[in-house]
Short mmCIF file of the C-alpha atoms (twelve columns), coordinates in Angstrom:
data_MODEL
# 
_entry.id   MODEL 
# 
loop_
_atom_site.group_PDB 
_atom_site.id 
_atom_site.type_symbol 
_atom_site.label_atom_id 
_atom_site.label_alt_id 
_atom_site.label_comp_id 
_atom_site.label_asym_id 
_atom_site.label_seq_id 
_atom_site.Cartn_x 
_atom_site.Cartn_y 
_atom_site.Cartn_z 
_atom_site.pdbx_PDB_model_num 
ATOM 1   C CA . MET A 1   116.146 116.521 130.508 1 
ATOM 2   C CA . ALA A 2   118.211 114.653 127.925 1 
ATOM 3   C CA . GLU A 3   120.411 111.875 129.174 1 
ATOM 4   C CA . HIS A 4   124.079 112.323 128.247 1 
ATOM 5   C CA . ARG A 5   125.946 109.160 127.366 1 
ATOM 6   C CA . SER A 6   129.471 108.661 126.159 1 
ATOM 7   C CA . SER A 7   130.224 108.152 122.483 1 
ATOM 8   C CA . ALA A 8   131.079 104.532 123.294 1 
ATOM 9   C CA . ASP A 9   127.405 103.999 124.190 1 
ATOM 10  C CA . PHE A 10  126.178 105.236 120.804 1 
ATOM 11  C CA . ASP A 11  123.765 102.676 119.382 1 
ATOM 12  C CA . LEU A 12  122.103 103.421 116.053 1 
ATOM 13  C CA . GLU A 13  119.133 101.252 116.986 1 
ATOM 14  C CA . HIS A 14  118.352 103.773 119.743 1 
ATOM 15  C CA . PHE A 15  119.156 106.892 117.680 1 
ATOM 16  C CA . LEU A 16  115.820 108.388 116.644 1 
ATOM 17  C CA . PRO A 17  116.966 110.132 113.411 1 
ATOM 18  C CA . TYR A 18  118.406 106.867 112.117 1 
ATOM 19  C CA . ARG A 19  115.316 104.851 113.039 1 
ATOM 20  C CA . LEU A 20  112.935 107.377 111.469 1 
ATOM 21  C CA . ASP A 21  115.004 107.535 108.285 1 
ATOM 22  C CA . ARG A 22  115.178 103.751 108.026 1 
ATOM 23  C CA . LEU A 23  111.439 103.399 108.597 1 
ATOM 24  C CA . ALA A 24  110.663 106.111 106.038 1 
ATOM 25  C CA . ASP A 25  112.912 104.390 103.478 1 
ATOM 26  C CA . ARG A 26  111.250 101.027 104.036 1 
ATOM 27  C CA . VAL A 27  107.738 102.435 103.804 1 
ATOM 28  C CA . SER A 28  108.648 104.408 100.690 1 
ATOM 29  C CA . GLU A 29  110.228 101.322 99.086  1 
ATOM 30  C CA . ALA A 30  107.156 99.205  99.830  1 
ATOM 31  C CA . LEU A 31  104.852 101.767 98.251  1 
ATOM 32  C CA . ALA A 32  107.253 102.361 95.364  1 
ATOM 33  C CA . ARG A 33  107.097 98.687  94.425  1 
ATOM 34  C CA . LEU A 34  103.353 99.109  94.003  1 
ATOM 35  C CA . TYR A 35  103.310 102.190 91.785  1 
ATOM 36  C CA . GLU A 36  106.563 101.437 89.940  1 
ATOM 37  C CA . HIS A 37  105.556 97.895  89.055  1 
ATOM 38  C CA . GLU A 38  101.957 98.640  88.109  1 
ATOM 39  C CA . HIS A 39  102.238 102.147 86.674  1 
ATOM 40  C CA . GLY A 40  105.907 102.874 85.929  1 
ATOM 41  C CA . LEU A 41  106.077 105.749 88.427  1 
ATOM 42  C CA . ASN A 42  109.075 106.554 90.581  1 
ATOM 43  C CA . VAL A 43  108.867 108.037 94.086  1 
ATOM 44  C CA . ALA A 44  109.285 111.638 92.913  1 
ATOM 45  C CA . GLN A 45  106.564 111.245 90.282  1 
ATOM 46  C CA . TRP A 46  104.214 109.699 92.841  1 
ATOM 47  C CA . ARG A 47  104.814 112.582 95.247  1 
ATOM 48  C CA . VAL A 48  104.062 115.168 92.555  1 
ATOM 49  C CA . LEU A 49  100.860 113.346 91.593  1 
ATOM 50  C CA . ALA A 50  99.833  112.944 95.230  1 
ATOM 51  C CA . TRP A 51  100.331 116.632 95.970  1 
ATOM 52  C CA . LEU A 52  98.460  117.695 92.837  1 
ATOM 53  C CA . HIS A 53  95.634  115.386 93.864  1 
ATOM 54  C CA . HIS A 54  95.665  116.900 97.354  1 
ATOM 55  C CA . GLN A 55  95.951  120.501 96.142  1 
ATOM 56  C CA . PRO A 56  94.670  120.695 92.563  1 
ATOM 57  C CA . GLN A 57  96.877  123.561 91.384  1 
ATOM 58  C CA . MET A 58  100.450 124.127 92.473  1 
ATOM 59  C CA . THR A 59  103.711 125.493 91.122  1 
ATOM 60  C CA . ALA A 60  106.870 123.394 91.035  1 
ATOM 61  C CA . LYS A 61  108.235 125.558 93.853  1 
ATOM 62  C CA . GLN A 62  105.205 124.809 96.012  1 
ATOM 63  C CA . ILE A 63  105.702 121.107 95.335  1 
ATOM 64  C CA . ARG A 64  109.392 121.412 96.236  1 
ATOM 65  C CA . ASP A 65  108.465 123.128 99.493  1 
ATOM 66  C CA . ALA A 66  105.787 120.541 100.311 1 
ATOM 67  C CA . THR A 67  107.879 117.471 99.476  1 
ATOM 68  C CA . ARG A 68  111.343 118.776 100.373 1 
ATOM 69  C CA . MET A 69  112.630 117.336 97.078  1 
ATOM 70  C CA . ASP A 70  115.295 119.315 95.249  1 
ATOM 71  C CA . LYS A 71  114.540 121.483 92.218  1 
ATOM 72  C CA . ALA A 72  116.040 119.093 89.651  1 
ATOM 73  C CA . ARG A 73  114.155 116.078 91.013  1 
ATOM 74  C CA . VAL A 74  110.817 117.907 90.909  1 
ATOM 75  C CA . SER A 75  111.568 119.248 87.423  1 
ATOM 76  C CA . ARG A 76  112.409 115.775 86.067  1 
ATOM 77  C CA . ALA A 77  109.286 114.306 87.661  1 
ATOM 78  C CA . VAL A 78  107.038 117.027 86.236  1 
ATOM 79  C CA . GLN A 79  108.579 116.658 82.762  1 
ATOM 80  C CA . ALA A 80  108.081 112.891 82.819  1 
ATOM 81  C CA . LEU A 81  104.493 113.207 84.038  1 
ATOM 82  C CA . GLU A 82  103.729 115.875 81.469  1 
ATOM 83  C CA . GLY A 83  105.252 113.652 78.765  1 
ATOM 84  C CA . ARG A 84  102.932 110.830 79.815  1 
ATOM 85  C CA . GLY A 85  99.926  113.137 79.749  1 
ATOM 86  C CA . LEU A 86  99.317  112.869 83.499  1 
ATOM 87  C CA . VAL A 87  100.047 116.513 84.335  1 
ATOM 88  C CA . TRP A 88  99.603  119.734 82.439  1 
ATOM 89  C CA . ARG A 89  101.623 122.872 82.907  1 
ATOM 90  C CA . ARG A 90  100.493 126.407 82.032  1 
ATOM 91  C CA . PRO A 91  102.123 129.800 82.651  1 
ATOM 92  C CA . SER A 92  100.721 131.308 85.828  1 
ATOM 93  C CA . PRO A 93  98.454  134.280 85.161  1 
ATOM 94  C CA . HIS A 94  99.708  135.751 88.441  1 
ATOM 95  C CA . ASP A 95  103.437 135.495 87.761  1 
ATOM 96  C CA . GLN A 96  104.862 134.595 84.340  1 
ATOM 97  C CA . ARG A 97  108.043 133.241 85.962  1 
ATOM 98  C CA . TRP A 98  106.048 130.279 87.291  1 
ATOM 99  C CA . HIS A 99  103.911 127.578 85.775  1 
ATOM 100 C CA . ASP A 100 100.720 126.258 87.326  1 
ATOM 101 C CA . LEU A 101 100.589 122.476 87.431  1 
ATOM 102 C CA . ARG A 102 97.429  120.380 87.460  1 
ATOM 103 C CA . LEU A 103 96.502  116.754 87.035  1 
ATOM 104 C CA . SER A 104 95.148  115.967 83.594  1 
ATOM 105 C CA . GLU A 105 92.074  113.789 83.261  1 
ATOM 106 C CA . ALA A 106 94.397  110.793 82.805  1 
ATOM 107 C CA . GLY A 107 96.286  111.833 85.948  1 
ATOM 108 C CA . GLN A 108 93.039  112.052 87.894  1 
ATOM 109 C CA . GLN A 109 92.011  108.595 86.670  1 
ATOM 110 C CA . LEU A 110 95.386  107.168 87.650  1 
ATOM 111 C CA . MET A 111 95.109  108.646 91.143  1 
ATOM 112 C CA . ALA A 112 91.576  107.245 91.464  1 
ATOM 113 C CA . GLU A 113 93.110  103.800 90.815  1 
ATOM 114 C CA . LEU A 114 96.195  104.288 92.972  1 
ATOM 115 C CA . ILE A 115 94.763  105.877 96.104  1 
ATOM 116 C CA . PRO A 116 92.749  102.830 97.218  1 
ATOM 117 C CA . ARG A 117 95.840  100.666 96.656  1 
ATOM 118 C CA . VAL A 118 98.186  102.892 98.674  1 
ATOM 119 C CA . ARG A 119 95.576  103.204 101.429 1 
ATOM 120 C CA . GLU A 120 95.350  99.415  101.516 1 
ATOM 121 C CA . ARG A 121 99.143  99.242  101.831 1 
ATOM 122 C CA . GLU A 122 99.049  101.876 104.590 1 
ATOM 123 C CA . ALA A 123 96.426  99.814  106.451 1 
ATOM 124 C CA . GLN A 124 98.689  96.760  106.248 1 
ATOM 125 C CA . LEU A 125 101.573 98.791  107.635 1 
ATOM 126 C CA . LEU A 126 99.478  100.133 110.510 1 
ATOM 127 C CA . ALA A 127 97.707  96.825  111.249 1 
ATOM 128 C CA . PRO A 128 99.875  96.033  114.310 1 
ATOM 129 C CA . LEU A 129 98.661  99.259  115.975 1 
ATOM 130 C CA . THR A 130 95.301  99.913  117.591 1 
ATOM 131 C CA . ALA A 131 93.242  102.886 116.417 1 
ATOM 132 C CA . GLN A 132 94.304  104.758 119.556 1 
ATOM 133 C CA . GLU A 133 97.982  103.978 118.913 1 
ATOM 134 C CA . ARG A 134 97.635  105.228 115.332 1 
ATOM 135 C CA . GLU A 135 96.249  108.540 116.577 1 
ATOM 136 C CA . GLN A 136 98.986  108.778 119.198 1 
ATOM 137 C CA . LEU A 137 101.635 108.076 116.573 1 
ATOM 138 C CA . LEU A 138 100.339 110.880 114.347 1 
ATOM 139 C CA . GLU A 139 100.164 113.265 117.304 1 
ATOM 140 C CA . MET A 140 103.706 112.427 118.420 1 
ATOM 141 C CA . MET A 141 105.042 112.823 114.894 1 
ATOM 142 C CA . ALA A 142 103.408 116.254 114.658 1 
ATOM 143 C CA . ARG A 143 104.939 117.259 117.997 1 
ATOM 144 C CA . LEU A 144 108.395 116.203 116.817 1 
ATOM 145 C CA . GLU A 145 108.004 117.841 113.416 1 
ATOM 146 C CA . HIS A 146 106.580 121.163 114.607 1 
ATOM 147 C CA . PRO A 147 109.789 122.669 116.064 1 
ATOM 148 C CA . LEU A 148 111.735 121.561 112.974 1 
ATOM 149 C CA . GLN A 149 109.533 123.342 110.449 1 
ATOM 150 C CA . GLU A 150 111.142 126.244 108.681 1 
ATOM 151 C CA . ASP A 151 109.619 129.664 109.196 1 
# 
């Protein structure tokens, strides 16, 4: 059962949403320095590329749903990536209101360069944890995230 404390006892350092948000920001900033500095990509562009690498064909709406980024942010990222020749967009044969997005050959090459680098950075981040602790962390995160997922 949850412990009830007075508002005077409120400590952000023990408030899980704050700690998770701060950690996510710091991790994202550390990775962003890598792909911004070396490849001129911002966080939104990286997320679009990463999802298109993970799932080779998606619509902007599917990317929005997967990343939880807003429509304008995804649209700007896709336009920038398309302008750089990293992504191509074609009308969906299934629904003309949507466009299918895919990595171009240049986008695939970029991801082939970036993925080992971001994995290396992830390994540095996780280095203080044992393999068992890493698995436990992922399991606990999934347990916390599951009830929050939208139907």
